[in-house]
Structure formats: structure tokens, C-alpha cells
Amino acid sequence: MAEAETVMGLHQEELQHPELLHHFADAEQQRNSASLGMWVFLGTEIMFFGGMFCAYLIYRHWYFGDFGAASKSIDATLGATNTAVLICSSLTVVLAVWAAQTARKTLLVTMLTITMLLGLVFLGIKAKEYSDKFEEHHVPGASFSFNNAPLPHHPGQYANPRHAQIFFSLYFMMTGIHALHMIVGLGIFSWLLCMSWKGRFTPTYYTPVEVGGLYWHFVDIVWIYLFPLLYLIDRRR
Amino acid sequence: MAEHTASNHSKSSPLKLYFGVWATLLVLTFVTYEVSLVDLGPFNSVVALVIASIKATLVALFFMHVWHASEKLTKLVIVAAVFFLLLLLGLTMTDYATRPWS
Amino acid sequence: MSMGMPTVVPQQRFERETYLNKAYGVWSWLLTTDHKRIALLYLVSITFFFFIGGFFALLIRLELLTPAGDLVQADTYNKLFTQHGMVMIFFFLIPSIPATLGNFLVPMMVGAKDLAFPRINLLSWYLYIIGGALMLHCMLTGGVDTGWTFYVPFSSNFTNTKFVEAGIAIFIAGFSSILTGLNFVVTIHRMRAPGMTWSRLPLFIWAHYATSIIQLLGTPVVAITIVLVAAERALHLGIFDPRLGGDPLLFQHLFWFYSHPAVYIMILPSMGVVTEIIACFARKRIFGYQFVAFSSIAIAVFGFLVWAHHMFVAGISVYSALVFSFLSYAVALPSAIKVFNWTATLYKGSIHYDAPMLYAFGFLGLFTIGGLTGLFLAALGINVHVTDTYFVVAHFHYIMVGGALMGYLGGMHFWWPKISGKLYPEGWARLAALIVFIGFNLTFFPQFVLGYLGMPRRYYDYSHMPEFQVLNVLSTAGSTVLGVGYLLPMVYFLWSMRYGKPASDNPWNAAGLEWRTASPPPTLNFDVEPVVTWEAYNYEELDAPPQTQEVTVG
């Protein structure tokens, strides 16, 4: 922002806050704007996932038993592990924000690194799950097959493969788009890591860490809902 | 900004809170995993969703700092987005729940 | 277009630094983060797409001149109306007022130096351009024939045209629209000048705030819908395919959840513009400020509750149709509040009939007709009778063209002196307003009659019902007049950039912060940071003191 010098009455602020952009009056306004911007964006993200949740709700309502049978074929333990992994990464994110707030650079860098490692673990487990599904021919499309899966609580009846395919379509769409968000999150966090390595964040300026953290937590929250809806539908004995 | 950090620091260190929330989340994950094995009839889904909502609320309130150090506007944004999501789900269901032919 | 402009300055004026002459050259435009320059980038781009969409419209009208399908083939006709709809809606109407006038004015009206996220603002323009380029490529290499609503299962399973490419284009343009809305919401919340309380905000800002809510909460739903349709098309998932157990109606629910409120993305900013114009040219404070402000928010919220009235004959349950019919009536309330308050503002005002006001009057009349026929369509019985006829086509063109476009043109005239620093030729502008109004009614009023008599939409050949030809000829004739009416402003706006008289800072003697700075404004909008101590629309105060000079209107 080359224009910054020409702004009237801001020189004092600017000396104190070199990261202040020219069009903000003070650092607080800049910080609050960034935070509100991220929250509003997360609002749009809720609606983005909302479309898929709507589709899920309707087909779950229509094909109750088939969804149960299809869900049983997914490894709930892997899902639960992934939930735990994401929850741990949320803890490290919040610790990273705290470290930035309190000027603990080493802790900040460590926490960001651990967060990213946990993110990679999550994606690794996800990949394992996908490859299992691929081998079992549970990926929707030409080679999809889901025959002779017993319908829960209806002895002697089998799930309709077409309806199960809808479950798997939603499963892949929802977890796939969630994984895409994880990858974007990893991108954001590599940038944060780079910046904090260079010591750009101070107790008066750590907005990017905070805002990036909000995004990460949101992706975690989406998973918190995906986990029961996709993995735990019908495990009762 | 000044108030913000002050309100955060007034509790000396929030670390105890963060680890507490983290532990609760892990316990709830274990609970929802185990309870799904118990036959509660239609209430399996209800219980699973209630636990998920508790977890999501915990993350939002404490990890995303909605409880401390956030203004009403943040809460309004969250409530508005969730409200419109429920509108989408609810009004769509007025159709699906009342179709005599499906 | 504006690049070479400031190099030739006919009037010698001592060079005050403005956003236009601060820097020259292509990169100073393409890499700018100045909201005013980005607004002009948008202006050029949407004008380009407007004329493409208009070209398709003229071809459609030409085909319907005669009952036989003699100008184009059926396939071509399908592509024409599809591309007309997609271009006009996603690449012209949705960004029209928010991305140009809104981008230019929102920071100035709230007294800020720029939008909250200038780089995101530039990014939104680039996304728009990428989406637009894709759409252009799609059209040049074959186009799409699904209709702008791209209903499944036709779009997902059957059409062999380039639906996926068009879908990606719309997805990207939608992202651009979300970013604009996000910027506005944060700017309006965070960047207001000292003293600029919510109750002092111009109603243009309230309208844009409401618009942004819809952009933020609606657009993501259509985005995920496009993703699902594209996946369905590529992989045959079955989510929307009835043969595989899916439900095509689910697509319609998700699609209209965005696309009905999208109509309010187009009309709300226009209402904001008209509110500013009416207050200025009636020289009065807006009657019932709070009602007009909150009716904008109410329209945004109610707009999300009515989507299934597009689906009454599609097979939704009777109960659901009843609910949505009732809710559709509810959305008429806030719209009616606005119309009544505008009328009450005009009452005993000292009205000036300048070009912006003529457009505002046009808006009032045409929007009222469009809105009232919307009530017809909200009624279940009549809806079944006129579904998929020209009645519907006429209705939504009265809202989107008669409403949104009239407001856009009115706003362009109103703020042109501020944007360019030049006055447009008032005589030509009034003539153009008249031509647009006459051309519009000639084009679309016959379509109400056609539709009521039973002419279906999207037919390229109506030789089995030749009695409809007279009305169709009227409509085609009107569209030519309308085309002239739209070309005229572009010509004299361009002309005025070079030859127009220099505008004073406040040629209309209007209230509002944007008029308290130079024309064209400096890069940071204000030389002195504004402090607001007056209420919005204080025209009584502006006109009262004896030192008031004659109002220098165009």
C-alpha cells in the first residue's frame, strides 16, 4: 500500500502498527474487520455444506434402511480415530493462537507444525478409507456393486443397491468436499507457519493466526457432524 | 483490541480451559461411538446429533472464542447462518414429509 | 474504456488529483485496489455482457416475428434463450448495481476510504472475468441448451451441450458475488465514519446490506447444487436421477432456494437507488425512513421462504404448495411498504423531472405491475393456469428489466457526474428514458396478454396458433425500440467523458456523503475525514438557508 504515507493523521498509528493497511483508521478496526469477514465467510460455508446436508436428510428419510446397511460397510473406528485427530488439531490451533497472543514464538511454530501434521494424518486415514471403498466396489459409478447386504432389522431382506449408491454418493461428496477444505486449511497453515517463522506475529498483531484458526475449527465442526451422520447411523447390535 | 486481550488475560491463563474442553470433546467422541452400539430405536440418531451439537457448540464457544472476547455481532452471524440452514432443511421437508406418494 | 480518457482534458482546470488521474496505464487499472476503479472495471465488463445478452434477446424476438420457425433451428433457439438467461442473470443483473454503483458508492456513503478488503474486491472482479471468459468460450464453442434453470435430469443425463463448462462459469461468478457481499457487510459494519449511525445511513446502504445477506446465504447453495449436478453428469451418482432412486425435485428445491432470492439480489439495490433519487428530486426526507430500511431486510429474509412457488406444478405436495403460496403473499408486504413510502415522499414534494427521476418513475410503475402480477402467480389456481406461459416471462421481465434495469440506469445518470466528473446531456437522457419506458412496455405488455391467452414460453415455432402473431410482432417491435433506448445512454455517456461539461461537486444539491467530496473523488475519497452530524436526507435543511444557490441540475 504505497498510498499509506499520504493518509492524514495516521502516521502515529502507522509507526506503532506497520501492518496497518491504509484504509483502516486503527489496528482495532482492521482486526475486527478481518475477524467479522471470516465469520461471515464461515456463514456462507454453512450454507455450502447445507445443500448436501439437505440432500442427506431427504434420502435418509426415504431410504432409512438402505442407508443403515450402507453405513455399516464403512469402518466406524477409522472415522472415530479421525474425529479424535481433528479434535487434537483444534486444541493445537487454539494453543497456537494463545502462543501468538502471548509472544511465545517457539510454541507458536511448534503448534502450527503439529496442527499440520495432524491434518496430514487425517487425510492419510481418509485415503485409507477411500481405497478400502474402492476395493469393495463401493465407489458410485459403472463398477459399483452392493449386493446381498442385509437390511438391518428386516431379516431376509436386502438393501437396494441403487439406494445404497445414493448413500455412497453423498458420503464421497461430503467427505470429499470436507477433505478439500482440509487441504485449503493446510495451505493457509503453511503460510502462517512461514510468517510466524519469520516472526511477523506479535501480541498486537496476530490476526491471521486467529482468523486462520477460525477456519480450521469450522472444518472440524463440519466433521463433528459428518461423523455420526455417515459412520454411526446403524451400528446397534 | 485492548479490551480483547484484557478480557482474555484477566483469567491469567486459559490453558486449563482449553485442555478441559479438549478432554470433554474426546470423551464425547468416545461416548457417541459406544452409544451407537446400543439399540435405542429411533433415538439413536437423536442422541448422535445431540452429542454432535454439544461438541460443535463447545468448539465454537471456547476454541473459536465466541464465549469470551466476542461481540454480539459474531453470535448474530452464527445464529443467522444456522437459522437459514434450518429454513432450507425445514421448508424442504414440508414437501417431502407430506407427499402421499413417496 | 476510461484508460485514455483523462489524457485529453478540454477544459483547463487546475489538476486536482482524482482517482482517475492519479495513475495511468493498463496496470494501474488491472492491479488497482481502489474500489472506484474496480467499479469502473466492473462497469465495462457488465456492459459487455449486457450487450451480448441483449443480442440473444433480439434474435429470440426476431425468430418469434413469424409463427413458423424460420430464422433459426429449434436447437439454436434453445441455446439462444438459455444463453440469454445465463448471461443476463449471472453476468449482468446479479453484479449490475452492487458491483458497479455499490462498489463505487458504499465506501463513500459510509464515509470510508475504501471497502474493508480491497484486494478481495479486486479478486472478485478477476473471478468474474474468469467466469465470464469461460461462459464466453462455452457460447462460442457450442453453448448450452438447458434453459438458465438447468433442470435435472435433462442437464445431468441428457443434454449433449456444454453444461459442465457453463456450470463452472456460474460457480466462479457466484464466488465473485459472495466476495462482493462479504466486503459490503464488513464495510457497513466496521468502516462507518464517526457519527454515521445506522439510522443515518442512506437507504441505498440498507438495500445493499440486505442484498449482501442474500448473496452470502443463497449463493453457496446454488454453488453446491452445480457441483452435485456436474458430479451426477460425470459419474451418474443417482442423487437427482429418478431411475436410480434420486429425486429431480430435490434439485429444484436447492436451485430455487438461491434463485428465488436472487431476484431480490437484482431488485433490492435498484430499490436503494430509487430511494436516493426520489428523495433528491422531491427535495424531501424519505417518508418512514425506518420502515423503508427494515423492509429491505424483511424482503431479504422473506425472499428465502417462498422458493417453491416455482414448483407448484412440478409435483410437490399439496400441503407444501399451500405453505409456499401463503408465504409468497407475505413477501408482498415489505415491497408494498416501500412503494407506499416512496409515494408518500413524493406527496407535496417539489418534484424535478430530470432524467434520473424519470427512470425512478419508470421503476415505480413497472415494478408495481411486476409485483402485482407476482401476486397472481403466487395464487395456486392462477399459477397452474399460466405456468410456463409468456405471462411468467412478462412478469419477471417487469421485475428484472422494468425494475432492476430502470434503477440501474437511473443510478448511472444520477451518479455519473460523481463517477466521471462530467455532466451527461440532459435532453438526450430524458429522451432515452422515454424511449426505454415506451420500448419496454411495448415489448413486455403484449407478453402478459399472450401468456394469459395460453402461449407457452420457450417455443420457437407457433405455427399451430397463428392468432398470436399480432402480439408477437408488437413485442418484437418494442424490443427494437428498447435496444435503441439502451444504446443511447452508452453513446452519450462515452461522449460526455470527453466533451461533457465538467460537473460540480454536487450538481444535484443532493444529501449524502458522496456529494461532499470532489467530482471525481480523490483516491482516498475524502480530503478531510468526514464526521457526520446530520440525519440522512436532510433536504429541508439543504434547501432552507438563504445562501442556497439555484439548484444546478444537469
mmCIF file of C-alpha atoms in Angstrom, chain B residues 71 73-74 76 80-81 83-84 87-88 91-92 94-96 98-101, chain C residues 189-190 217 247 249-250 253-254 257 301 304-305 307 315-317 319-320 324:
data_model
loop_
_atom_site.group_PDB
_atom_site.id
_atom_site.type_symbol
_atom_site.label_atom_id
_atom_site.label_comp_id
_atom_site.label_asym_id
_atom_site.label_seq_id
_atom_site.Cartn_x
_atom_site.Cartn_y
_atom_site.Cartn_z
ATOM 1 C CA GLU B 71 -19.234 -9.331 20.398
ATOM 2 C CA LEU B 73 -22.375 -9.458 16.076
ATOM 3 C CA THR B 74 -20.416 -12.728 15.882
ATOM 4 C CA LEU B 76 -25.710 -12.911 15.290
ATOM 5 C CA ALA B 80 -28.385 -16.217 11.222
ATOM 6 C CA ALA B 81 -26.461 -18.829 9.259
ATOM 7 C CA PHE B 83 -31.334 -20.227 11.070
ATOM 8 C CA PHE B 84 -31.163 -20.117 7.284
ATOM 9 C CA LEU B 87 -35.068 -22.883 6.891
ATOM 10 C CA LEU B 88 -33.607 -24.771 3.952
ATOM 11 C CA LEU B 91 -39.161 -25.859 4.326
ATOM 12 C CA THR B 92 -37.854 -28.587 2.035
ATOM 13 C CA THR B 94 -42.690 -29.556 4.290
ATOM 14 C CA ASP B 95 -42.686 -31.070 0.824
ATOM 15 C CA TYR B 96 -41.041 -34.429 1.469
ATOM 16 C CA THR B 98 -46.252 -34.597 3.257
ATOM 17 C CA ARG B 99 -46.033 -36.276 -0.128
ATOM 18 C CA PRO B 100 -48.622 -39.019 -0.114
ATOM 19 C CA TRP B 101 -46.911 -40.883 -2.948
ATOM 20 C CA HIS C 189 -20.417 -2.793 9.993
ATOM 21 C CA ARG C 190 -16.854 -1.700 10.517
ATOM 22 C CA LEU C 217 -26.501 -17.139 2.335
ATOM 23 C CA ASP C 247 -35.397 -37.098 -6.836
ATOM 24 C CA LEU C 249 -37.383 -32.201 -7.365
ATOM 25 C CA LEU C 250 -34.592 -32.008 -4.808
ATOM 26 C CA HIS C 253 -35.623 -27.129 -4.179
ATOM 27 C CA LEU C 254 -31.898 -26.429 -3.899
ATOM 28 C CA PHE C 257 -33.519 -21.713 -2.653
ATOM 29 C CA VAL C 301 -35.428 -12.739 4.811
ATOM 30 C CA PHE C 304 -35.862 -17.183 1.334
ATOM 31 C CA LEU C 305 -39.278 -18.514 2.359
ATOM 32 C CA TRP C 307 -38.939 -20.586 -3.386
ATOM 33 C CA GLY C 315 -45.071 -32.421 -8.113
ATOM 34 C CA ILE C 316 -44.510 -31.035 -4.651
ATOM 35 C CA SER C 317 -47.052 -31.980 -2.041
ATOM 36 C CA TYR C 319 -49.596 -29.088 1.738
ATOM 37 C CA SER C 320 -46.205 -27.692 0.782
ATOM 38 C CA PHE C 324 -45.373 -21.621 -0.049
#
